[in-house]
mmCIF file of C-alpha atoms in Angstrom:
data_model
loop_
_atom_site.group_PDB
_atom_site.id
_atom_site.type_symbol
_atom_site.label_atom_id
_atom_site.label_comp_id
_atom_site.label_asym_id
_atom_site.label_seq_id
_atom_site.Cartn_x
_atom_site.Cartn_y
_atom_site.Cartn_z
ATOM 1 C CA MET X 1 -14.177 11.410 -33.346
ATOM 2 C CA ASP X 2 -15.251 8.138 -34.700
ATOM 3 C CA ASN X 3 -18.906 8.311 -35.013
ATOM 4 C CA LYS X 4 -19.752 4.369 -35.037
ATOM 5 C CA LYS X 5 -20.898 2.586 -30.865
ATOM 6 C CA ARG X 6 -17.937 1.878 -29.192
ATOM 7 C CA TYR X 7 -18.424 -1.189 -26.884
ATOM 8 C CA PHE X 8 -16.362 -1.542 -23.450
ATOM 9 C CA PRO X 9 -15.559 -4.764 -22.080
ATOM 10 C CA ASN X 10 -15.256 -5.946 -18.758
ATOM 11 C CA LEU X 11 -17.773 -4.038 -17.306
ATOM 12 C CA ASN X 12 -19.853 -6.531 -15.511
ATOM 13 C CA GLY X 13 -17.255 -8.663 -14.151
ATOM 14 C CA ILE X 14 -17.134 -4.574 -12.244
ATOM 15 C CA ARG X 15 -20.331 -4.487 -11.654
ATOM 16 C CA ALA X 16 -20.059 -8.189 -10.537
ATOM 17 C CA ILE X 17 -16.829 -7.463 -7.958
ATOM 18 C CA ALA X 18 -19.050 -4.308 -6.413
ATOM 19 C CA ALA X 19 -21.815 -7.085 -5.979
ATOM 20 C CA THR X 20 -20.510 -9.089 -3.972
ATOM 21 C CA LEU X 21 -18.510 -6.556 -2.434
ATOM 22 C CA VAL X 22 -21.798 -5.032 -0.834
ATOM 23 C CA VAL X 23 -23.719 -8.399 -0.280
ATOM 24 C CA PHE X 24 -20.682 -9.466 1.997
ATOM 25 C CA HIS X 25 -20.988 -6.222 3.654
ATOM 26 C CA HIS X 26 -24.626 -6.376 4.512
ATOM 27 C CA LEU X 27 -23.867 -10.369 5.092
ATOM 28 C CA GLU X 28 -22.038 -9.416 8.477
ATOM 29 C CA GLN X 29 -23.570 -7.020 9.580
ATOM 30 C CA ALA X 30 -26.767 -8.905 9.953
ATOM 31 C CA LYS X 31 -25.378 -11.271 11.670
ATOM 32 C CA HIS X 32 -23.521 -8.245 13.961
ATOM 33 C CA ALA X 33 -27.021 -6.683 14.260
ATOM 34 C CA LEU X 34 -28.054 -10.599 15.101
ATOM 35 C CA GLY X 35 -25.789 -11.340 17.738
ATOM 36 C CA ILE X 36 -23.974 -14.219 15.171
ATOM 37 C CA ALA X 37 -20.686 -14.015 15.018
ATOM 38 C CA ASN X 38 -19.461 -12.730 12.863
ATOM 39 C CA ILE X 39 -16.971 -10.426 11.088
ATOM 40 C CA TYR X 40 -18.269 -6.853 10.652
ATOM 41 C CA ASP X 41 -15.331 -5.144 12.607
ATOM 42 C CA VAL X 42 -12.606 -6.700 10.770
ATOM 43 C CA PRO X 43 -12.119 -3.128 9.152
ATOM 44 C CA ILE X 44 -11.556 -4.808 5.796
ATOM 45 C CA ILE X 45 -15.877 -5.919 5.733
ATOM 46 C CA GLN X 46 -15.713 -2.902 7.792
ATOM 47 C CA HIS X 47 -15.235 -1.129 4.531
ATOM 48 C CA ALA X 48 -16.175 -3.442 0.971
ATOM 49 C CA GLY X 49 -20.383 -2.450 0.777
ATOM 50 C CA ARG X 50 -19.443 1.843 0.996
ATOM 51 C CA LEU X 51 -16.336 0.851 -1.700
ATOM 52 C CA GLY X 52 -17.894 -1.291 -3.666
ATOM 53 C CA VAL X 53 -20.787 1.117 -4.190
ATOM 54 C CA GLY X 54 -17.801 3.446 -4.708
ATOM 55 C CA LEU X 55 -16.797 1.376 -7.728
ATOM 56 C CA PHE X 56 -19.849 1.543 -8.914
ATOM 57 C CA PHE X 57 -20.386 4.524 -8.272
ATOM 58 C CA VAL X 58 -17.140 5.499 -10.955
ATOM 59 C CA LEU X 59 -18.209 2.427 -13.955
ATOM 60 C CA SER X 60 -21.800 4.755 -13.913
ATOM 61 C CA GLY X 61 -19.763 7.896 -14.228
ATOM 62 C CA PHE X 62 -17.732 6.225 -17.445
ATOM 63 C CA LEU X 63 -20.629 4.502 -18.523
ATOM 64 C CA ILE X 64 -23.089 7.825 -18.358
ATOM 65 C CA THR X 65 -19.945 10.785 -20.148
ATOM 66 C CA TYR X 66 -19.741 8.707 -22.897
ATOM 67 C CA LEU X 67 -22.710 7.923 -23.836
ATOM 68 C CA LEU X 68 -24.127 11.458 -23.480
ATOM 69 C CA LEU X 69 -20.313 12.401 -25.020
ATOM 70 C CA GLU X 70 -20.885 9.837 -27.903
ATOM 71 C CA GLU X 71 -24.561 10.620 -28.269
ATOM 72 C CA ARG X 72 -23.271 14.834 -28.757
ATOM 73 C CA GLY X 73 -20.503 13.392 -31.721
ATOM 74 C CA ARG X 74 -23.181 11.792 -33.360
ATOM 75 C CA PHE X 75 -25.970 14.310 -33.738
ATOM 76 C CA GLY X 76 -24.382 17.124 -32.506
ATOM 77 C CA ASP X 77 -26.421 17.139 -29.426
ATOM 78 C CA VAL X 78 -27.468 15.624 -26.410
ATOM 79 C CA ASP X 79 -31.306 15.255 -25.992
ATOM 80 C CA THR X 80 -31.766 14.873 -22.124
ATOM 81 C CA LYS X 81 -35.637 13.637 -22.413
ATOM 82 C CA LYS X 82 -34.797 10.613 -24.197
ATOM 83 C CA PHE X 83 -32.135 10.279 -21.734
ATOM 84 C CA TYR X 84 -34.225 10.937 -18.776
ATOM 85 C CA LEU X 85 -37.413 8.464 -19.977
ATOM 86 C CA ARG X 86 -33.497 5.877 -20.404
ATOM 87 C CA ARG X 87 -32.604 6.347 -16.773
ATOM 88 C CA VAL X 88 -36.388 6.499 -15.074
ATOM 89 C CA PHE X 89 -36.861 2.293 -17.830
ATOM 90 C CA ARG X 90 -33.297 0.993 -16.157
ATOM 91 C CA ILE X 91 -33.899 2.318 -12.439
ATOM 92 C CA TRP X 92 -36.756 3.394 -11.163
ATOM 93 C CA PRO X 93 -39.435 -0.403 -11.637
ATOM 94 C CA VAL X 94 -36.461 -2.779 -9.116
ATOM 95 C CA TYR X 95 -36.233 0.620 -7.162
ATOM 96 C CA PHE X 96 -39.775 1.020 -6.570
ATOM 97 C CA ILE X 97 -40.759 -2.806 -5.925
ATOM 98 C CA ILE X 98 -37.973 -2.745 -2.742
ATOM 99 C CA ILE X 99 -39.561 0.512 -1.867
ATOM 100 C CA GLY X 100 -42.997 -1.045 -1.852
ATOM 101 C CA LEU X 101 -41.797 -4.160 -0.361
ATOM 102 C CA SER X 102 -40.288 -2.676 2.746
ATOM 103 C CA PHE X 103 -43.036 -0.688 3.965
ATOM 104 C CA PHE X 104 -46.821 -2.677 2.405
ATOM 105 C CA VAL X 105 -45.494 -6.794 2.333
ATOM 106 C CA PHE X 106 -41.995 -7.681 4.115
ATOM 107 C CA PRO X 107 -43.304 -6.172 7.296
ATOM 108 C CA HIS X 108 -46.587 -8.274 6.967
ATOM 109 C CA ILE X 109 -44.264 -11.115 7.212
ATOM 110 C CA PRO X 110 -42.590 -13.035 11.049
ATOM 111 C CA ILE X 111 -39.866 -14.707 8.031
ATOM 112 C CA PHE X 112 -38.940 -10.865 7.200
ATOM 113 C CA ASP X 113 -38.448 -8.892 10.134
ATOM 114 C CA TYR X 114 -35.112 -7.402 11.700
ATOM 115 C CA PRO X 115 -35.254 -5.700 14.549
ATOM 116 C CA GLY X 116 -36.135 -2.079 14.968
ATOM 117 C CA VAL X 117 -37.811 -1.634 11.139
ATOM 118 C CA GLU X 118 -40.742 -0.746 13.531
ATOM 119 C CA GLU X 119 -40.329 2.432 14.565
ATOM 120 C CA LYS X 120 -38.472 3.186 10.391
ATOM 121 C CA LEU X 121 -42.006 1.921 9.405
ATOM 122 C CA THR X 122 -43.922 4.298 12.193
ATOM 123 C CA VAL X 123 -42.876 7.214 12.886
ATOM 124 C CA ASN X 124 -42.627 10.061 10.163
ATOM 125 C CA LEU X 125 -43.774 7.194 8.039
ATOM 126 C CA PRO X 126 -45.474 10.686 5.552
ATOM 127 C CA GLU X 127 -41.931 12.086 4.800
ATOM 128 C CA ARG X 128 -40.191 8.998 4.882
ATOM 129 C CA LEU X 129 -42.370 7.547 2.054
ATOM 130 C CA THR X 130 -42.824 10.883 0.337
ATOM 131 C CA LEU X 131 -39.319 11.488 -0.004
ATOM 132 C CA LEU X 132 -38.341 7.578 -1.013
ATOM 133 C CA LEU X 133 -41.640 8.478 -4.019
ATOM 134 C CA LEU X 134 -39.679 11.371 -4.792
ATOM 135 C CA VAL X 135 -36.534 9.080 -5.901
ATOM 136 C CA LEU X 136 -34.596 11.146 -2.720
ATOM 137 C CA PRO X 137 -33.731 8.603 -0.724
ATOM 138 C CA ASN X 138 -30.042 9.681 0.030
ATOM 139 C CA PHE X 139 -32.408 12.235 1.345
ATOM 140 C CA ALA X 140 -34.529 10.183 3.679
ATOM 141 C CA PHE X 141 -31.393 7.920 4.919
ATOM 142 C CA VAL X 142 -30.141 10.540 6.748
ATOM 143 C CA LEU X 143 -32.982 12.185 7.815
ATOM 144 C CA TYR X 144 -35.210 9.365 8.366
ATOM 145 C CA ASP X 145 -33.250 6.051 8.830
ATOM 146 C CA LEU X 146 -34.857 3.626 6.561
ATOM 147 C CA PRO X 147 -35.939 0.092 6.998
ATOM 148 C CA TYR X 148 -33.356 -2.257 6.929
ATOM 149 C CA TRP X 149 -34.874 -4.586 3.990
ATOM 150 C CA CYS X 150 -34.172 -1.079 1.228
ATOM 151 C CA ALA X 151 -31.719 1.527 2.852
ATOM 152 C CA GLN X 152 -29.049 0.089 0.827
ATOM 153 C CA THR X 153 -31.418 2.051 -1.207
ATOM 154 C CA TRP X 154 -29.754 4.971 -0.541
ATOM 155 C CA SER X 155 -27.032 5.578 -3.397
ATOM 156 C CA ILE X 156 -29.883 5.092 -5.869
ATOM 157 C CA GLY X 157 -30.122 8.637 -5.020
ATOM 158 C CA VAL X 158 -27.075 9.865 -5.876
ATOM 159 C CA GLU X 159 -26.693 8.098 -9.070
ATOM 160 C CA GLU X 160 -30.419 10.266 -9.727
ATOM 161 C CA GLN X 161 -29.014 13.380 -8.571
ATOM 162 C CA PHE X 162 -25.491 13.053 -10.180
ATOM 163 C CA TYR X 163 -28.158 12.257 -13.460
ATOM 164 C CA TYR X 164 -30.413 15.195 -13.043
ATOM 165 C CA LEU X 165 -26.892 17.028 -12.984
ATOM 166 C CA TRP X 166 -24.808 16.037 -15.861
ATOM 167 C CA PRO X 167 -26.791 16.207 -19.152
ATOM 168 C CA TRP X 168 -26.749 19.429 -18.452
ATOM 169 C CA LEU X 169 -23.320 19.997 -18.021
ATOM 170 C CA ILE X 170 -22.355 18.372 -21.221
ATOM 171 C CA LYS X 171 -25.903 19.255 -23.269
ATOM 172 C CA TYR X 172 -24.248 23.231 -22.825
ATOM 173 C CA PRO X 173 -20.586 23.245 -21.559
ATOM 174 C CA LYS X 174 -20.116 26.272 -21.846
ATOM 175 C CA LYS X 175 -23.305 27.672 -19.114
ATOM 176 C CA ARG X 176 -21.325 24.455 -16.630
ATOM 177 C CA VAL X 177 -20.543 26.201 -13.258
ATOM 178 C CA PRO X 178 -23.864 28.417 -13.582
ATOM 179 C CA ILE X 179 -25.289 24.690 -13.583
ATOM 180 C CA PHE X 180 -23.061 23.049 -11.150
ATOM 181 C CA LEU X 181 -23.643 26.118 -9.039
ATOM 182 C CA PHE X 182 -27.524 25.867 -9.395
ATOM 183 C CA PHE X 183 -27.183 21.799 -9.178
ATOM 184 C CA LEU X 184 -25.620 22.849 -5.157
ATOM 185 C CA LEU X 185 -27.701 24.963 -4.379
ATOM 186 C CA LEU X 186 -30.824 23.231 -5.148
ATOM 187 C CA THR X 187 -28.917 19.876 -3.361
ATOM 188 C CA ALA X 188 -27.955 22.263 0.338
ATOM 189 C CA GLY X 189 -31.455 23.765 -0.198
ATOM 190 C CA LEU X 190 -33.013 19.958 -0.132
ATOM 191 C CA LEU X 191 -30.861 19.020 2.680
ATOM 192 C CA TYR X 192 -31.702 22.370 5.218
ATOM 193 C CA LEU X 193 -34.737 22.188 4.920
ATOM 194 C CA GLY X 194 -34.891 18.523 5.719
ATOM 195 C CA LEU X 195 -32.406 19.957 8.839
ATOM 196 C CA GLU X 196 -35.683 22.365 9.708
ATOM 197 C CA MET X 197 -38.709 20.200 9.447
ATOM 198 C CA VAL X 198 -36.451 17.514 11.847
ATOM 199 C CA ASP X 199 -35.019 20.204 14.054
ATOM 200 C CA PRO X 200 -32.973 17.419 15.274
ATOM 201 C CA SER X 201 -29.907 18.248 18.055
ATOM 202 C CA GLU X 202 -27.018 20.516 17.182
ATOM 203 C CA GLU X 203 -24.279 17.827 17.528
ATOM 204 C CA THR X 204 -27.673 15.616 15.600
ATOM 205 C CA ARG X 205 -27.928 18.532 12.832
ATOM 206 C CA LYS X 206 -23.701 18.225 12.182
ATOM 207 C CA SER X 207 -23.509 13.907 12.102
ATOM 208 C CA MET X 208 -26.378 14.048 9.838
ATOM 209 C CA ILE X 209 -24.904 16.399 7.167
ATOM 210 C CA THR X 210 -21.568 14.815 7.864
ATOM 211 C CA THR X 211 -23.326 11.538 7.040
ATOM 212 C CA PHE X 212 -25.247 13.012 3.214
ATOM 213 C CA LEU X 213 -21.282 14.344 2.123
ATOM 214 C CA GLY X 214 -20.116 10.982 3.113
ATOM 215 C CA GLN X 215 -23.051 9.518 1.007
ATOM 216 C CA PHE X 216 -23.102 12.704 -1.814
ATOM 217 C CA ARG X 217 -19.973 11.363 -4.151
ATOM 218 C CA ILE X 218 -20.927 13.813 -7.136
ATOM 219 C CA GLN X 219 -16.752 14.022 -7.273
ATOM 220 C CA THR X 220 -16.787 10.241 -7.226
ATOM 221 C CA MET X 221 -18.613 9.371 -10.650
ATOM 222 C CA ALA X 222 -17.121 12.735 -11.757
ATOM 223 C CA LEU X 223 -14.035 11.304 -11.635
ATOM 224 C CA GLY X 224 -15.706 8.310 -13.674
ATOM 225 C CA GLY X 225 -16.711 11.113 -16.453
ATOM 226 C CA LEU X 226 -12.964 12.374 -16.736
ATOM 227 C CA CYS X 227 -12.434 8.753 -17.177
ATOM 228 C CA ALA X 228 -14.551 8.471 -20.115
ATOM 229 C CA TRP X 229 -12.988 12.571 -21.867
ATOM 230 C CA LEU X 230 -9.803 11.326 -21.640
ATOM 231 C CA VAL X 231 -10.997 7.941 -23.544
ATOM 232 C CA TYR X 232 -13.227 9.760 -26.256
ATOM 233 C CA HIS X 233 -10.561 12.153 -27.008
ATOM 234 C CA GLY X 234 -7.958 9.623 -27.440
ATOM 235 C CA LYS X 235 -6.192 11.125 -25.037
ATOM 236 C CA ALA X 236 -2.860 8.687 -25.799
ATOM 237 C CA LYS X 237 0.083 9.981 -23.453
ATOM 238 C CA PHE X 238 -1.722 10.485 -19.944
ATOM 239 C CA LEU X 239 -3.573 6.246 -21.351
ATOM 240 C CA ASN X 240 -0.217 5.089 -23.085
ATOM 241 C CA PHE X 241 0.943 5.684 -19.420
ATOM 242 C CA ILE X 242 -1.137 3.948 -17.454
ATOM 243 C CA PHE X 243 -1.651 0.824 -20.124
ATOM 244 C CA ARG X 244 1.458 -0.066 -19.557
ATOM 245 C CA LYS X 245 1.955 -3.062 -17.548
ATOM 246 C CA ASP X 246 4.291 -2.637 -15.464
ATOM 247 C CA VAL X 247 2.250 0.579 -13.738
ATOM 248 C CA GLN X 248 -0.677 -2.216 -13.662
ATOM 249 C CA ILE X 249 1.219 -4.095 -12.149
ATOM 250 C CA VAL X 250 2.575 -1.347 -9.524
ATOM 251 C CA ALA X 251 -0.952 -0.425 -9.305
ATOM 252 C CA TYR X 252 -3.375 -3.311 -8.636
ATOM 253 C CA VAL X 253 0.074 -4.458 -5.845
ATOM 254 C CA MET X 254 -0.868 -1.406 -3.695
ATOM 255 C CA LEU X 255 -4.724 -1.172 -4.246
ATOM 256 C CA LEU X 256 -4.461 -4.892 -2.336
ATOM 257 C CA ALA X 257 -2.037 -3.667 -0.599
ATOM 258 C CA LEU X 258 -4.427 -0.919 1.144
ATOM 259 C CA PHE X 259 -7.449 -2.723 1.117
ATOM 260 C CA PHE X 260 -6.196 -5.840 3.058
ATOM 261 C CA SER X 261 -4.434 -3.258 5.565
ATOM 262 C CA GLY X 262 -8.024 -1.867 6.040
ATOM 263 C CA VAL X 263 -6.173 1.358 6.523
ATOM 264 C CA HIS X 264 -8.862 4.209 7.479
ATOM 265 C CA PHE X 265 -8.146 8.373 7.065
ATOM 266 C CA PHE X 266 -9.366 10.913 5.303
ATOM 267 C CA GLY X 267 -10.462 10.972 1.989
ATOM 268 C CA PHE X 268 -9.228 7.963 2.134
ATOM 269 C CA LEU X 269 -12.964 7.073 0.140
ATOM 270 C CA GLU X 270 -11.410 9.474 -2.748
ATOM 271 C CA VAL X 271 -8.016 7.555 -2.911
ATOM 272 C CA TYR X 272 -9.861 3.762 -4.840
ATOM 273 C CA ALA X 273 -11.701 6.245 -5.793
ATOM 274 C CA LEU X 274 -8.739 6.933 -8.299
ATOM 275 C CA PHE X 275 -7.738 3.179 -8.058
ATOM 276 C CA PHE X 276 -11.187 3.036 -9.141
ATOM 277 C CA ALA X 277 -10.780 4.408 -12.426
ATOM 278 C CA PHE X 278 -7.436 3.433 -13.153
ATOM 279 C CA PHE X 279 -9.545 -0.239 -12.287
ATOM 280 C CA VAL X 280 -12.141 1.032 -15.227
ATOM 281 C CA LEU X 281 -10.142 2.144 -17.932
ATOM 282 C CA ASN X 282 -7.497 -0.537 -17.885
ATOM 283 C CA VAL X 283 -10.602 -3.806 -18.060
ATOM 284 C CA SER X 284 -12.407 -1.751 -20.716
ATOM 285 C CA CYS X 285 -10.337 0.000 -22.971
ATOM 286 C CA ASN X 286 -6.908 -1.417 -22.406
ATOM 287 C CA PRO X 287 -6.191 -3.915 -25.146
ATOM 288 C CA ASN X 288 -3.462 -5.341 -22.291
ATOM 289 C CA THR X 289 -4.375 -5.588 -19.696
ATOM 290 C CA ILE X 290 -3.072 -8.277 -16.890
ATOM 291 C CA VAL X 291 -6.879 -8.461 -15.822
ATOM 292 C CA HIS X 292 -9.797 -10.040 -17.079
ATOM 293 C CA LEU X 293 -12.642 -10.314 -16.116
ATOM 294 C CA GLY X 294 -15.270 -11.731 -19.263
ATOM 295 C CA HIS X 295 -15.919 -15.218 -17.499
ATOM 296 C CA PRO X 296 -19.457 -16.274 -18.327
ATOM 297 C CA VAL X 297 -20.237 -16.091 -14.409
ATOM 298 C CA MET X 298 -17.984 -12.472 -13.929
ATOM 299 C CA ASP X 299 -20.826 -11.913 -17.502
ATOM 300 C CA HIS X 300 -24.366 -12.700 -15.703
ATOM 301 C CA LEU X 301 -23.318 -11.399 -12.390
ATOM 302 C CA GLY X 302 -22.883 -8.333 -13.475
ATOM 303 C CA LYS X 303 -24.962 -8.411 -16.258
ATOM 304 C CA ILE X 304 -28.071 -8.606 -12.464
ATOM 305 C CA SER X 305 -25.448 -6.313 -10.337
ATOM 306 C CA TYR X 306 -28.629 -3.794 -10.229
ATOM 307 C CA GLY X 307 -30.440 -5.955 -9.007
ATOM 308 C CA LEU X 308 -28.262 -8.403 -7.204
ATOM 309 C CA TYR X 309 -27.140 -4.637 -4.696
ATOM 310 C CA ILE X 310 -31.199 -3.951 -4.438
ATOM 311 C CA TYR X 311 -33.081 -7.937 -3.289
ATOM 312 C CA HIS X 312 -30.085 -9.652 -1.044
ATOM 313 C CA VAL X 313 -30.157 -7.805 1.713
ATOM 314 C CA ALA X 314 -33.736 -9.282 2.231
ATOM 315 C CA VAL X 315 -32.560 -12.076 1.607
ATOM 316 C CA ILE X 316 -30.148 -12.597 3.234
ATOM 317 C CA VAL X 317 -32.249 -11.917 6.422
ATOM 318 C CA VAL X 318 -34.865 -14.274 4.901
ATOM 319 C CA ILE X 319 -31.793 -17.440 5.141
ATOM 320 C CA ILE X 320 -31.821 -15.481 9.276
ATOM 321 C CA ASN X 321 -34.577 -16.393 10.097
ATOM 322 C CA LEU X 322 -35.206 -19.446 8.444
ATOM 323 C CA PHE X 323 -32.244 -21.537 10.496
ATOM 324 C CA GLU X 324 -33.265 -19.912 13.405
ATOM 325 C CA THR X 325 -36.544 -21.123 12.756
ATOM 326 C CA TYR X 326 -34.899 -24.777 12.155
ATOM 327 C CA ALA X 327 -32.038 -24.639 13.836
ATOM 328 C CA PRO X 328 -31.981 -22.417 16.558
ATOM 329 C CA GLY X 329 -28.495 -22.562 18.340
ATOM 330 C CA TRP X 330 -26.537 -23.874 14.954
ATOM 331 C CA ARG X 331 -23.484 -21.968 15.221
ATOM 332 C CA ASP X 332 -20.233 -24.206 13.907
ATOM 333 C CA MET X 333 -18.571 -23.097 10.370
ATOM 334 C CA SER X 334 -20.525 -25.517 8.697
ATOM 335 C CA TYR X 335 -23.641 -23.246 9.503
ATOM 336 C CA GLN X 336 -20.886 -19.635 8.446
ATOM 337 C CA ALA X 337 -20.585 -21.173 5.150
ATOM 338 C CA ILE X 338 -23.602 -22.191 3.643
ATOM 339 C CA LEU X 339 -25.224 -19.118 4.889
ATOM 340 C CA TYR X 340 -23.353 -17.238 3.007
ATOM 341 C CA VAL X 341 -24.149 -19.864 -0.160
ATOM 342 C CA LEU X 342 -27.140 -19.707 0.378
ATOM 343 C CA SER X 343 -27.339 -15.607 0.694
ATOM 344 C CA PHE X 344 -24.954 -16.057 -2.036
ATOM 345 C CA VAL X 345 -27.067 -18.508 -4.076
ATOM 346 C CA GLY X 346 -30.243 -16.819 -3.428
ATOM 347 C CA SER X 347 -29.828 -13.201 -4.224
ATOM 348 C CA VAL X 348 -28.294 -14.077 -7.530
ATOM 349 C CA ALA X 349 -32.390 -16.397 -8.132
ATOM 350 C CA VAL X 350 -33.905 -14.053 -7.367
ATOM 351 C CA ALA X 351 -31.871 -11.079 -9.513
ATOM 352 C CA THR X 352 -31.855 -13.092 -12.584
ATOM 353 C CA PHE X 353 -35.459 -13.913 -11.946
ATOM 354 C CA SER X 354 -36.417 -10.147 -11.878
ATOM 355 C CA PHE X 355 -33.705 -9.106 -14.957
ATOM 356 C CA ASN X 356 -35.460 -11.413 -17.140
ATOM 357 C CA TYR X 357 -39.209 -11.008 -16.398
ATOM 358 C CA ILE X 358 -38.538 -7.473 -14.317
ATOM 359 C CA GLU X 359 -35.936 -5.212 -15.817
ATOM 360 C CA LYS X 360 -34.882 -7.030 -19.579
ATOM 361 C CA PRO X 361 -38.450 -6.907 -21.223
ATOM 362 C CA LEU X 362 -38.588 -3.021 -19.597
ATOM 363 C CA LEU X 363 -34.802 -2.468 -21.389
ATOM 364 C CA ALA X 364 -35.691 -4.415 -24.656
ATOM 365 C CA TYR X 365 -38.741 -1.124 -24.904
ATOM 366 C CA LYS X 366 -37.006 1.334 -23.185
ATOM 367 C CA ASP X 367 -33.943 0.544 -26.589
ATOM 368 C CA ARG X 368 -36.773 0.396 -29.288
ATOM 369 C CA LYS X 369 -38.655 3.670 -28.068
ATOM 370 C CA PHE X 370 -35.997 6.760 -26.227
ATOM 371 C CA GLY X 371 -32.857 5.174 -27.696
ATOM 372 C CA ARG X 372 -30.587 7.108 -30.260
#
């Protein structure tokens, strides 16, 4: 295996698509909750958020696994301490910013008002905050729910928990079964403990477990990891087949048909994950890909995609409330169009500011201090 670091093109374009799907989903969701004309009930919109997150998960699994395999190949080992410090400097600052704002700033500014947040800021507040400070937002979401401004952080928790497992599997491949069992037991134990503290009715308990398992898509990230393994080890027979132009056309036609049909069936997220894995492999590793995502706008949206994902909900709420305050009753098509444009442009502006002045300096620091 070549020991030089590998660069994958088009990854920012994938991130841009994933973030955009989530923004559209939450904009329609917010309009639905506020009684504004919306298309939230359209299946495509309903699923767009989960599919955007699913695409993020596959990409994350792919990239993290490749980097870990590459590190083990170059140095003969995985430095887990440096790995976790890199993740902390990448994920935690923006995560804690939105948590802090959601609990201590937004509630005191009328323009951020959103129905139903009052209860989530007062009832079981210590429990909510403890789980969030432990970077277990998916547990907080399932057990106590979260204020709307930071509810999207549940997926950050799932990603973090994947990171708690994955480097150890690559560092100690011969011990992968006990490592995986320990991880599952720890996760199940935490959920059990949380449910015992909440002590919900039997029906609510079942619903909470179903929601948790529906969000805990480690298998989606593992699929991305499998793709990285195929690329790293140069599994040419398989890759050459999925890189064929006719196979790409058939796969993308099937993906678009499935997406626009809005069909929902048991395990549909896993089926989409297979398509996303195919998509990630082709656009990042296939020199003959029929989809190119290298446009400067896509590249920028991909670079700021983490901030875009984290901040966009608060921006959407502000834009809607501004319209309600200064143009009450305005509801025609121009309202809908301008709402979309301002929500997206505003989210991009906030995310760009965050990237330039918060994330970028921290990224440079973590690469300098903890890179390998």
